[in-house]
Amino acid sequence: MKSIKHKLFISYTITIFLILSLLSGVSIYLFKQNKETKSLELIDSTYLQFEDLLYEKKNINIKEIDKYMDLSNLFLIIFENDKLVFTNESRFKTLRILEEIEYENKEAYEDHRDDEDHHEWHKRKDELKNKYRDFYDDGYIEIDDYVFELNLFELNDKEYEVYLGIDDRYLDQSFDDIYMTIIFSNLAIFLILAILGNILINRTINPLKLILEELKALQETSDLSKRLKENKTNDEFEQLIDSFNKMLSNIESSVENIKQFSSDASHELRTPLTVIQGEIELIRNKEDVSKEQLAQVISKIDNEQKKLQEIIKNFLLLSRLDKEALKHKTASLDKVIFEAIELNLEAIEEKGLELKLEVDDNLEVSFDEKYLSIVVNNLLSNAVKYTKEGSITLKSKKEANKIVFEVIDTGIGIKKDDINKIFERFYRVDKARTTTKNGIGLGLSIVKKICDRFEAKIKVSSEHEIGTTFRIDFKA
Ligand code: ADP
């Protein structure tokens, strides 16, 4: 498996290699382009210098012209009245240059020198122009590796034929040096950048390595209370550690919840089972059991088994709510309210509670009727259960784009400290006091879960010993 570090390093080096190659290519190309203009500029400027010297210093010895000007990389050949008077190259090289630019072959040159009869100057001028016509380009003559300027002029009754030019091979050599410098310097830059890149990549990737090591250590301990060490890098790694720690906290609290739930659940299941077992033992050990005693025991056992059924029914409902996809339909709130009243009417009458109704007709809410019944019924039965005297008010009405439902009782109320906990699974405010009342502490957690799933907001306000109000805002 290749590490991210290697992958990053490879992509980084490939990128800088490509960029530097491109830069080298472009600079070499530009230098090449520049080379030609530079050669021509050099010829031009040297020729101007030459002319200035001739016209300004009248007594100049033309044979020593190289003392007055820089002729490096250039060749200068001067004929005075068809006689070679100056060359800055060796005799052999001069002949070779002249041959190559097809001036004369050696013999011709020698003949030319010995020729006593002077050509007519203008004839010679035309002859040379004619000769090099095919090689002329922008005033320069190009023959093989030579680029030169041919000038003919008269000065102090003397005719001068001047060849000033450049041997491309000289320049090629100096440009080869430049190319090598470009390539080597780019190679050096590449190496420096690669080393720097490697250091930077290492620095950037290191926190990830540390995170991985810590994660491996966490995996081995399987201790959910452990967290990754915070690293104030102020970048994505810090966010990663932060998110991971939050995720661990969530997992820890979920696992805690599951543990708590299974311990509470087994406790809740064991209580009725213990009662049933006790009753059976009692009967088994008695020799004479009257009919009434038997009926009493059976009724107790029946009560407990009903509790068990209720607990299991609620467990199943909770697990269904966790995994089932719930569909929003329209449910008639007023219809569900009246059905719930019917179910609780007996208990309400038994306690002599007053039932006040402020229920509007035709209130359609975005809910599933089956689950809406569970919610309304739970709230109403709680209100009955926890109210000794007074009244229970049921209100429902449309408000803006929502429908509000309220259950208001004048019961025992809930203390401030408990109010946030009543929606937790198995939470019962006062275990000792409420054990006499039926209930296992799952009703409100089911109500809350259903409301969350149907995006309805449930709120509770209560005053101890005065009464409690549960309010639900439904989507219309
Ligand atoms: P239970 O089965 O105990 O009724 P719930 O989940 O329905 O469980 O309610 C949790 C706790 O909230 C109850 O035990 C009770 O202490 C408190 N409670 C719920 N409704 C009311 C109410 N209308 N008035 C006072 N206390 C209430």
PDB file of N, CA and C and ligand atoms in Angstrom, residues 378-379 382-387 407 409 411-414 421-424 426-430 434 437-447 462 467-470, ligand 1:
ATOM      1  N   ASN A 378     -51.444   8.796  25.579  1.00  0.00           N
ATOM      2  CA  ASN A 378     -50.431   8.820  26.635  1.00  0.00           C
ATOM      3  C   ASN A 378     -50.520  10.089  27.460  1.00  0.00           C
ATOM      4  N   LEU A 379     -50.681  11.248  26.772  1.00  0.00           N
ATOM      5  CA  LEU A 379     -50.729  12.531  27.494  1.00  0.00           C
ATOM      6  C   LEU A 379     -51.978  12.613  28.368  1.00  0.00           C
ATOM      7  N   ASN A 382     -51.717  10.168  31.323  1.00  0.00           N
ATOM      8  CA  ASN A 382     -50.806  10.715  32.348  1.00  0.00           C
ATOM      9  C   ASN A 382     -51.505  11.792  33.162  1.00  0.00           C
ATOM     10  N   ALA A 383     -52.248  12.684  32.443  1.00  0.00           N
ATOM     11  CA  ALA A 383     -52.938  13.779  33.147  1.00  0.00           C
ATOM     12  C   ALA A 383     -53.915  13.199  34.180  1.00  0.00           C
ATOM     13  N   VAL A 384     -54.622  12.134  33.772  1.00  0.00           N
ATOM     14  CA  VAL A 384     -55.577  11.501  34.702  1.00  0.00           C
ATOM     15  C   VAL A 384     -54.823  10.870  35.871  1.00  0.00           C
ATOM     16  N   LYS A 385     -53.706  10.146  35.474  1.00  0.00           N
ATOM     17  CA  LYS A 385     -52.938   9.411  36.481  1.00  0.00           C
ATOM     18  C   LYS A 385     -52.360  10.331  37.552  1.00  0.00           C
ATOM     19  N   TYR A 386     -51.852  11.503  37.121  1.00  0.00           N
ATOM     20  CA  TYR A 386     -51.148  12.366  38.062  1.00  0.00           C
ATOM     21  C   TYR A 386     -51.997  13.544  38.570  1.00  0.00           C
ATOM     22  N   THR A 387     -53.350  13.423  38.446  1.00  0.00           N
ATOM     23  CA  THR A 387     -54.235  14.477  38.987  1.00  0.00           C
ATOM     24  C   THR A 387     -55.213  13.848  39.969  1.00  0.00           C
ATOM     25  N   VAL A 407     -52.743  19.665  26.657  1.00  0.00           N
ATOM     26  CA  VAL A 407     -53.394  18.900  27.730  1.00  0.00           C
ATOM     27  C   VAL A 407     -52.993  19.597  29.032  1.00  0.00           C
ATOM     28  N   ASP A 409     -53.519  19.987  33.146  1.00  0.00           N
ATOM     29  CA  ASP A 409     -54.158  19.347  34.321  1.00  0.00           C
ATOM     30  C   ASP A 409     -53.859  20.136  35.575  1.00  0.00           C
ATOM     31  N   GLY A 411     -52.880  18.680  38.386  1.00  0.00           N
ATOM     32  CA  GLY A 411     -52.360  17.551  39.165  1.00  0.00           C
ATOM     33  C   GLY A 411     -51.162  17.875  40.026  1.00  0.00           C
ATOM     34  N   ILE A 412     -50.320  16.848  40.221  1.00  0.00           N
ATOM     35  CA  ILE A 412     -49.207  16.976  41.188  1.00  0.00           C
ATOM     36  C   ILE A 412     -48.058  17.837  40.667  1.00  0.00           C
ATOM     37  N   GLY A 413     -48.044  18.056  39.374  1.00  0.00           N
ATOM     38  CA  GLY A 413     -46.986  18.901  38.788  1.00  0.00           C
ATOM     39  C   GLY A 413     -45.629  18.210  38.785  1.00  0.00           C
ATOM     40  N   ILE A 414     -44.668  18.870  38.166  1.00  0.00           N
ATOM     41  CA  ILE A 414     -43.314  18.295  38.078  1.00  0.00           C
ATOM     42  C   ILE A 414     -42.315  19.347  38.545  1.00  0.00           C
ATOM     43  N   LYS A 421     -36.010  15.622  32.439  1.00  0.00           N
ATOM     44  CA  LYS A 421     -35.692  14.188  32.421  1.00  0.00           C
ATOM     45  C   LYS A 421     -36.898  13.319  32.115  1.00  0.00           C
ATOM     46  N   ILE A 422     -38.081  13.912  32.169  1.00  0.00           N
ATOM     47  CA  ILE A 422     -39.279  13.060  32.062  1.00  0.00           C
ATOM     48  C   ILE A 422     -39.421  12.369  30.700  1.00  0.00           C
ATOM     49  N   PHE A 423     -38.700  12.883  29.675  1.00  0.00           N
ATOM     50  CA  PHE A 423     -38.791  12.232  28.359  1.00  0.00           C
ATOM     51  C   PHE A 423     -37.772  11.100  28.198  1.00  0.00           C
ATOM     52  N   GLU A 424     -36.922  10.912  29.243  1.00  0.00           N
ATOM     53  CA  GLU A 424     -35.942   9.812  29.154  1.00  0.00           C
ATOM     54  C   GLU A 424     -36.628   8.479  29.402  1.00  0.00           C
ATOM     55  N   PHE A 426     -37.616   5.119  30.971  1.00  0.00           N
ATOM     56  CA  PHE A 426     -37.733   4.574  32.334  1.00  0.00           C
ATOM     57  C   PHE A 426     -37.652   5.629  33.419  1.00  0.00           C
ATOM     58  N   TYR A 427     -37.681   6.943  33.017  1.00  0.00           N
ATOM     59  CA  TYR A 427     -37.584   7.961  34.065  1.00  0.00           C
ATOM     60  C   TYR A 427     -38.944   8.184  34.707  1.00  0.00           C
ATOM     61  N   ARG A 428     -38.959   8.043  36.020  1.00  0.00           N
ATOM     62  CA  ARG A 428     -40.184   8.331  36.770  1.00  0.00           C
ATOM     63  C   ARG A 428     -39.778   9.264  37.901  1.00  0.00           C
ATOM     64  N   VAL A 429     -40.541  10.370  38.048  1.00  0.00           N
ATOM     65  CA  VAL A 429     -40.119  11.420  38.977  1.00  0.00           C
ATOM     66  C   VAL A 429     -39.891  10.889  40.392  1.00  0.00           C
ATOM     67  N   ASP A 430     -40.903  10.306  40.958  1.00  0.00           N
ATOM     68  CA  ASP A 430     -40.789   9.853  42.332  1.00  0.00           C
ATOM     69  C   ASP A 430     -41.157   8.379  42.360  1.00  0.00           C
ATOM     70  N   THR A 434     -44.801   7.017  42.812  1.00  0.00           N
ATOM     71  CA  THR A 434     -45.502   6.655  41.583  1.00  0.00           C
ATOM     72  C   THR A 434     -45.650   5.153  41.396  1.00  0.00           C
ATOM     73  N   LYS A 437     -48.913   3.957  41.218  1.00  0.00           N
ATOM     74  CA  LYS A 437     -49.633   4.211  39.973  1.00  0.00           C
ATOM     75  C   LYS A 437     -49.067   3.310  38.900  1.00  0.00           C
ATOM     76  N   ASN A 438     -49.928   2.881  37.973  1.00  0.00           N
ATOM     77  CA  ASN A 438     -49.432   2.063  36.878  1.00  0.00           C
ATOM     78  C   ASN A 438     -48.488   2.890  36.015  1.00  0.00           C
ATOM     79  N   GLY A 439     -47.512   2.252  35.512  1.00  0.00           N
ATOM     80  CA  GLY A 439     -46.583   2.975  34.631  1.00  0.00           C
ATOM     81  C   GLY A 439     -45.186   2.450  34.769  1.00  0.00           C
ATOM     82  N   ILE A 440     -44.445   2.501  33.693  1.00  0.00           N
ATOM     83  CA  ILE A 440     -43.063   2.008  33.728  1.00  0.00           C
ATOM     84  C   ILE A 440     -42.058   3.067  33.285  1.00  0.00           C
ATOM     85  N   GLY A 441     -42.542   4.287  33.044  1.00  0.00           N
ATOM     86  CA  GLY A 441     -41.610   5.366  32.653  1.00  0.00           C
ATOM     87  C   GLY A 441     -41.224   5.349  31.184  1.00  0.00           C
ATOM     88  N   LEU A 442     -42.029   4.688  30.349  1.00  0.00           N
ATOM     89  CA  LEU A 442     -41.705   4.668  28.913  1.00  0.00           C
ATOM     90  C   LEU A 442     -42.633   5.557  28.087  1.00  0.00           C
ATOM     91  N   GLY A 443     -43.817   5.878  28.665  1.00  0.00           N
ATOM     92  CA  GLY A 443     -44.854   6.602  27.913  1.00  0.00           C
ATOM     93  C   GLY A 443     -44.355   7.873  27.250  1.00  0.00           C
ATOM     94  N   LEU A 444     -43.736   8.792  28.065  1.00  0.00           N
ATOM     95  CA  LEU A 444     -43.316  10.082  27.497  1.00  0.00           C
ATOM     96  C   LEU A 444     -42.143   9.940  26.528  1.00  0.00           C
ATOM     97  N   SER A 445     -41.265   8.940  26.764  1.00  0.00           N
ATOM     98  CA  SER A 445     -40.152   8.762  25.815  1.00  0.00           C
ATOM     99  C   SER A 445     -40.704   8.319  24.460  1.00  0.00           C
ATOM    100  N   ILE A 446     -41.782   7.521  24.503  1.00  0.00           N
ATOM    101  CA  ILE A 446     -42.419   7.109  23.239  1.00  0.00           C
ATOM    102  C   ILE A 446     -43.079   8.325  22.571  1.00  0.00           C
ATOM    103  N   VAL A 447     -43.777   9.145  23.385  1.00  0.00           N
ATOM    104  CA  VAL A 447     -44.440  10.344  22.852  1.00  0.00           C
ATOM    105  C   VAL A 447     -43.414  11.256  22.170  1.00  0.00           C
ATOM    106  N   SER A 462     -44.736  23.223  33.901  1.00  0.00           N
ATOM    107  CA  SER A 462     -45.398  22.630  35.076  1.00  0.00           C
ATOM    108  C   SER A 462     -45.039  23.386  36.347  1.00  0.00           C
ATOM    109  N   GLY A 467     -50.023  22.006  38.761  1.00  0.00           N
ATOM    110  CA  GLY A 467     -50.506  21.387  37.532  1.00  0.00           C
ATOM    111  C   GLY A 467     -49.478  21.427  36.416  1.00  0.00           C
ATOM    112  N   THR A 468     -49.824  20.712  35.341  1.00  0.00           N
ATOM    113  CA  THR A 468     -48.880  20.550  34.222  1.00  0.00           C
ATOM    114  C   THR A 468     -49.595  20.802  32.905  1.00  0.00           C
ATOM    115  N   THR A 469     -48.841  21.416  31.963  1.00  0.00           N
ATOM    116  CA  THR A 469     -49.386  21.596  30.610  1.00  0.00           C
ATOM    117  C   THR A 469     -48.432  20.982  29.600  1.00  0.00           C
ATOM    118  N   PHE A 470     -48.933  20.075  28.785  1.00  0.00           N
ATOM    119  CA  PHE A 470     -48.161  19.547  27.649  1.00  0.00           C
ATOM    120  C   PHE A 470     -48.721  20.191  26.398  1.00  0.00           C
TER     121      PHE A 470
HETATM  122  P1  ADP B   1     -45.111   6.642  33.497  1.00  0.00           P
HETATM  123  O1  ADP B   1     -45.353   5.319  32.951  1.00  0.00           O
HETATM  124  O2  ADP B   1     -44.434   6.647  34.812  1.00  0.00           O
HETATM  125  O3  ADP B   1     -46.319   7.501  33.467  1.00  0.00           O
HETATM  126  P2  ADP B   1     -44.098   8.466  31.547  1.00  0.00           P
HETATM  127  O4  ADP B   1     -42.955   8.358  30.670  1.00  0.00           O
HETATM  128  O5  ADP B   1     -45.448   8.607  30.918  1.00  0.00           O
HETATM  129  O6  ADP B   1     -44.052   7.258  32.508  1.00  0.00           O
HETATM  130  O7  ADP B   1     -43.901   9.701  32.481  1.00  0.00           O
HETATM  131  C1  ADP B   1     -42.647   9.874  33.108  1.00  0.00           C
HETATM  132  C2  ADP B   1     -42.802  10.598  34.435  1.00  0.00           C
HETATM  133  O8  ADP B   1     -43.215  11.937  34.203  1.00  0.00           O
HETATM  134  C3  ADP B   1     -43.900  10.026  35.272  1.00  0.00           C
HETATM  135  O9  ADP B   1     -43.431   8.976  36.044  1.00  0.00           O
HETATM  136  C4  ADP B   1     -44.317  11.222  36.094  1.00  0.00           C
HETATM  137  O10 ADP B   1     -43.516  11.307  37.221  1.00  0.00           O
HETATM  138  C5  ADP B   1     -44.078  12.405  35.217  1.00  0.00           C
HETATM  139  N1  ADP B   1     -45.343  12.867  34.576  1.00  0.00           N
HETATM  140  C6  ADP B   1     -45.790  12.565  33.354  1.00  0.00           C
HETATM  141  N2  ADP B   1     -46.936  13.214  33.081  1.00  0.00           N
HETATM  142  C7  ADP B   1     -47.246  13.954  34.172  1.00  0.00           C
HETATM  143  C8  ADP B   1     -48.306  14.842  34.526  1.00  0.00           C
HETATM  144  N3  ADP B   1     -49.322  15.095  33.710  1.00  0.00           N
HETATM  145  N4  ADP B   1     -48.260  15.431  35.747  1.00  0.00           N
HETATM  146  C9  ADP B   1     -47.231  15.183  36.583  1.00  0.00           C
HETATM  147  N5  ADP B   1     -46.204  14.373  36.320  1.00  0.00           N
HETATM  148  C10 ADP B   1     -46.212  13.754  35.123  1.00  0.00           C
END
